[in-house]
Short mmCIF file of N, CA and C in Angstrom, two decimals:
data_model
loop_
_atom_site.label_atom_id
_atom_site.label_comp_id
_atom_site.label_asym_id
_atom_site.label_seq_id
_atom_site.Cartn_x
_atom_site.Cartn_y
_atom_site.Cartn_z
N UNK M 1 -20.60 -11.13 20.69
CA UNK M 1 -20.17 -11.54 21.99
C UNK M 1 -21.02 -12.70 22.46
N UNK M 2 -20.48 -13.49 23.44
CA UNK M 2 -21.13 -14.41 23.81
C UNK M 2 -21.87 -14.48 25.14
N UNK M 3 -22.80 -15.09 24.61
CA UNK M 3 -23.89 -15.23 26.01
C UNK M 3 -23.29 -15.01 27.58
N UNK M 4 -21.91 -15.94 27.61
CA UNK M 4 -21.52 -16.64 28.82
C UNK M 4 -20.07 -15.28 28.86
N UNK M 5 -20.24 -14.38 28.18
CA UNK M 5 -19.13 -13.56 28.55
C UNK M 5 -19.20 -12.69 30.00
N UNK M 6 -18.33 -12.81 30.55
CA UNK M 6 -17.83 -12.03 31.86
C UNK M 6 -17.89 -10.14 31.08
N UNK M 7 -18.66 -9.42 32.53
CA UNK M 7 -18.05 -8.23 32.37
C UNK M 7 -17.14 -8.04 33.58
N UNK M 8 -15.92 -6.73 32.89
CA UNK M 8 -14.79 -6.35 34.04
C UNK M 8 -15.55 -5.64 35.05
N UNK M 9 -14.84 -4.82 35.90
CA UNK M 9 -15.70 -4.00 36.77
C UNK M 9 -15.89 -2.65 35.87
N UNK M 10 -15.45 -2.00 34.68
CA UNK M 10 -16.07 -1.04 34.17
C UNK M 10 -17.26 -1.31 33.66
N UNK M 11 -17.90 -2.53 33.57
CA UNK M 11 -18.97 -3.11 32.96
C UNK M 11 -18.62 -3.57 31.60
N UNK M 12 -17.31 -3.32 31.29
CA UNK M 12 -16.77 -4.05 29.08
C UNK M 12 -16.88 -5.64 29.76
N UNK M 13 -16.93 -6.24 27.91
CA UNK M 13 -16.77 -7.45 28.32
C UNK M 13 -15.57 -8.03 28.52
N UNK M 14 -15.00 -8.82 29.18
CA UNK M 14 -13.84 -9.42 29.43
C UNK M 14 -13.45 -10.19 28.09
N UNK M 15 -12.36 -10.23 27.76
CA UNK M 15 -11.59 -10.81 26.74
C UNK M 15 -10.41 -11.48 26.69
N UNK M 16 -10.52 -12.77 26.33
CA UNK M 16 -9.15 -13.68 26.69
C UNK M 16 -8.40 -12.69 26.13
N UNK M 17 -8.23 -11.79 25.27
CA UNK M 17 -7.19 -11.53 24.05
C UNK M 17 -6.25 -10.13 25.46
N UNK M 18 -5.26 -10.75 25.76
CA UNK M 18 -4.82 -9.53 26.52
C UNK M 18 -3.93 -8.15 25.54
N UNK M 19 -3.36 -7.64 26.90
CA UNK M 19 -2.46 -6.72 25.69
C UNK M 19 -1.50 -7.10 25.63
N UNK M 20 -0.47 -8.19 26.14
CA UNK M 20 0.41 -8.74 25.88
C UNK M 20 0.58 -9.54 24.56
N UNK M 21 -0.75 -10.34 24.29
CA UNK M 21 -0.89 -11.05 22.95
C UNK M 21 -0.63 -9.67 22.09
N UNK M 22 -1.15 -8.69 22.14
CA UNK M 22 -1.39 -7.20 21.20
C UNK M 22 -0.13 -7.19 20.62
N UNK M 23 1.13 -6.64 22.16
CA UNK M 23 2.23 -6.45 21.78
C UNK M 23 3.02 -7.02 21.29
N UNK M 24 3.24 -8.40 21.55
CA UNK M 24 4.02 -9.45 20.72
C UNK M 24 3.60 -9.62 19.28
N UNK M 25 2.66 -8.96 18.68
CA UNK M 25 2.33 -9.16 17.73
C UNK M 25 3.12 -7.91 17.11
N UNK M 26 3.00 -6.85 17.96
CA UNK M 26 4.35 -5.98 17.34
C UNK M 26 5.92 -6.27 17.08
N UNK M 27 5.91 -7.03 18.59
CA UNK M 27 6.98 -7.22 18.31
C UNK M 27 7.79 -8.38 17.50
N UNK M 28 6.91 -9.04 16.81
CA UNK M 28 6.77 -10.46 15.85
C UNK M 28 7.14 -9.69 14.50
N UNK M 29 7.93 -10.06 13.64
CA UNK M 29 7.87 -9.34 12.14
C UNK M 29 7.63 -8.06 11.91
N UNK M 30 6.70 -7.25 11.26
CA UNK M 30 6.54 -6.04 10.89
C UNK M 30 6.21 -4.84 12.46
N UNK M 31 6.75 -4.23 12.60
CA UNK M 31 6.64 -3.79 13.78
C UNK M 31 5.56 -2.34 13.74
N UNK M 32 4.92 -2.50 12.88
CA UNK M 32 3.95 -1.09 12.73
C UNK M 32 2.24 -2.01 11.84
N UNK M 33 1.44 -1.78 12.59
CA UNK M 33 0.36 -2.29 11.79
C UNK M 33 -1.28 -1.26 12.11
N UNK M 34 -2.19 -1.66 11.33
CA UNK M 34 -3.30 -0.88 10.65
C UNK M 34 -4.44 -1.68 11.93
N UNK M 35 -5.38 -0.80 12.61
CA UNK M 35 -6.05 -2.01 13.49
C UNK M 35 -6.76 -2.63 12.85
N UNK M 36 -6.94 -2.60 11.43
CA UNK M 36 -7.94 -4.06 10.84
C UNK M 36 -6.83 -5.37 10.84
N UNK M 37 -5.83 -4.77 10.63
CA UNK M 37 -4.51 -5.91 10.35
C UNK M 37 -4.64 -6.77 11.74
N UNK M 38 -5.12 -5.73 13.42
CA UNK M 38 -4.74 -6.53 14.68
C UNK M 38 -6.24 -7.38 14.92
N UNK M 39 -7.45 -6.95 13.89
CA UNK M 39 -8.80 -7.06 14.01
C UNK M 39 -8.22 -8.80 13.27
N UNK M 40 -7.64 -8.73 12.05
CA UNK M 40 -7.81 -9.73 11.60
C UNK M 40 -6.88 -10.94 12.26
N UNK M 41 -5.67 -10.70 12.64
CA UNK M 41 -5.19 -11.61 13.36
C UNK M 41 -5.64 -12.76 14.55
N UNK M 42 -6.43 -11.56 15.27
CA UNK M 42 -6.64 -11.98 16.34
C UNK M 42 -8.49 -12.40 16.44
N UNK M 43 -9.22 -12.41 15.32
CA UNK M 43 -10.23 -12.50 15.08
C UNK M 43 -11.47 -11.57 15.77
N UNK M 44 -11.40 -10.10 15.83
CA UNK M 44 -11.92 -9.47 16.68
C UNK M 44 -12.68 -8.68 15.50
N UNK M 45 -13.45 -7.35 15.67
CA UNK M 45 -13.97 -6.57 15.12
C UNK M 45 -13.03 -5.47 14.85
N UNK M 46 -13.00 -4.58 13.98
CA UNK M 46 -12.04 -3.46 13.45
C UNK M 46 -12.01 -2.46 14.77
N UNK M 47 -13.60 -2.02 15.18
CA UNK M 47 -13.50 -1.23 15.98
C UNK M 47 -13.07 -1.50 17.30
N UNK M 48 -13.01 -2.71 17.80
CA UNK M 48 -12.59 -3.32 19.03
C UNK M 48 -11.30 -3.45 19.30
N UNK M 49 -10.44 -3.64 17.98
CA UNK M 49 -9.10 -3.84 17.63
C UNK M 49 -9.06 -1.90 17.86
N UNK M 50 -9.05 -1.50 16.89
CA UNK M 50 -9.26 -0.20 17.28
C UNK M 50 -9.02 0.66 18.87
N UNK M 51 -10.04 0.25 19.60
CA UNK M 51 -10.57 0.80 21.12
C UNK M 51 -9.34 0.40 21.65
N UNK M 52 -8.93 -1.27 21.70
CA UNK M 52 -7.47 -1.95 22.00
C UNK M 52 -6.42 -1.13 22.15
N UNK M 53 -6.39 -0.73 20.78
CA UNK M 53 -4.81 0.36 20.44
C UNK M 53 -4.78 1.33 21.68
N UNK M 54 -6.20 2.11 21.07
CA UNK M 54 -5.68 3.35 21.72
C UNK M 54 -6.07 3.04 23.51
N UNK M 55 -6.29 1.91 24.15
CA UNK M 55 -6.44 2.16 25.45
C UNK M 55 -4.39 2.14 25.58
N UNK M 56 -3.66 1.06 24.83
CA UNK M 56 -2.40 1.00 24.87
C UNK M 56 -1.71 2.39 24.64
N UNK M 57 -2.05 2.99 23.44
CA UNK M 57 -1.52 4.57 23.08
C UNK M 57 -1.66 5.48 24.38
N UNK M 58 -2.85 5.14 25.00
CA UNK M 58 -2.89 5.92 26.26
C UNK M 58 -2.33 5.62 27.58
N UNK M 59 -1.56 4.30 27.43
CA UNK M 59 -1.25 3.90 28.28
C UNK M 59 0.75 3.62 28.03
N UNK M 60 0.66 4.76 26.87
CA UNK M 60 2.46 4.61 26.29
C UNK M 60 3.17 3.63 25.63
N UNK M 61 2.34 2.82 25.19
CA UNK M 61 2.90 1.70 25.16
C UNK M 61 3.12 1.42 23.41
N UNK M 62 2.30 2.49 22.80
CA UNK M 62 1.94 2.32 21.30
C UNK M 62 2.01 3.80 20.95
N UNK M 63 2.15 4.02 19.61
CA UNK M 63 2.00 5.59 18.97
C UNK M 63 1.23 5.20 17.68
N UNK M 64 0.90 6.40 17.48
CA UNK M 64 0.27 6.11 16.03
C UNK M 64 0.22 7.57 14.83
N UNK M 65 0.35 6.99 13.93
CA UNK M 65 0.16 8.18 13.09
C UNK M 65 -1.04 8.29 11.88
N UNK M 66 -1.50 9.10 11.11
CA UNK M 66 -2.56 8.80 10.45
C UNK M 66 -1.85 9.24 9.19
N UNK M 67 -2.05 8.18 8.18
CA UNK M 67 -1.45 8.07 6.41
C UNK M 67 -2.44 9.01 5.33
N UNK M 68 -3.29 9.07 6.53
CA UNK M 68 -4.72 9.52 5.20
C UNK M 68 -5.89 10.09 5.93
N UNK M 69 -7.21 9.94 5.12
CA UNK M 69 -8.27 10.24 5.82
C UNK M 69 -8.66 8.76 6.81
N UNK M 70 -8.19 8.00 6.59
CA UNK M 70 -9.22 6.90 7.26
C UNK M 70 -8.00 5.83 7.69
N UNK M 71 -6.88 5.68 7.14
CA UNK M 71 -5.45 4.83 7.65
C UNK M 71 -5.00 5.53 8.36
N UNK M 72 -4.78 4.66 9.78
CA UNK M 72 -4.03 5.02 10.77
C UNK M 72 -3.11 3.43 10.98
N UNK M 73 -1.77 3.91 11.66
CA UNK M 73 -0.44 3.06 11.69
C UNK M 73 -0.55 3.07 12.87
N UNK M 74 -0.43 2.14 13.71
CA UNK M 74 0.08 2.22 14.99
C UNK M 74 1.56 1.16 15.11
N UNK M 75 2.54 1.53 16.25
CA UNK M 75 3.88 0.83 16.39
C UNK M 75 4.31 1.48 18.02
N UNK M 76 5.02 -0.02 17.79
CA UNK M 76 5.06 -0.17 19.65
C UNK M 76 6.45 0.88 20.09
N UNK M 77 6.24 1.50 21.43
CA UNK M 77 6.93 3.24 21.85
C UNK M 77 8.37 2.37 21.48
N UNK M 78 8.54 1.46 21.65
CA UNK M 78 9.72 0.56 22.22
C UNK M 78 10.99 0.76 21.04
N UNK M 79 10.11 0.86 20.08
CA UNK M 79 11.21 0.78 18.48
C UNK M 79 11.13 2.50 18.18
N UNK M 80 10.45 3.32 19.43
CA UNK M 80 10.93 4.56 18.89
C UNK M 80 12.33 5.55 19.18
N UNK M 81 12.84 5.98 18.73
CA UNK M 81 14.33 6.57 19.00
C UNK M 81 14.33 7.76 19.15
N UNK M 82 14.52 8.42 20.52
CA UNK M 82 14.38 9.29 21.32
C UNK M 82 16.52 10.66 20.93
N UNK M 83 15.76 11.52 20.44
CA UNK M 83 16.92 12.03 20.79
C UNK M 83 17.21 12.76 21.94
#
């Protein structure tokens, strides 16, 4: 992080990268991705990409499932089909 970074009022650091950039990235081509996949896009850290998701998962906007011990998928609620 950088010297000159802003904190929000929870005290995190502020980040140009919103969650709108997040979601369009779902909704761009492959509509399900790995958070190193959103780490690498957007040039962030795994775990930060990570924290990202799930503030969105908690906020409905994302789901996720886990492939394994250590792969997790996340994809936006939007492409899910409700019976």
């Amino acid at each position: 992080m950088s010297g000159n970074a802003e904190r929000d009022e929870s005290g995190r650091f502020e980040s140009e990268l919103g969650n709108e950039d997040i979601m369009s990235y779902f909704a761009d081509g492959r509509p399900f991705h790995t958070a190193q996949e959103v780490a690498d896009r957007f040039g962030i850290d795994r775990s930060t990409a990570y924290r990202r998701l799930s503030r969105l998962e908690d906020e409905g906007r994302l789901e996720k499932v886990s492939l394994g011990s250590r792969t997790v998928v996340w994809w936006d609620t939007a492409d899910t089909v409700t019976a």
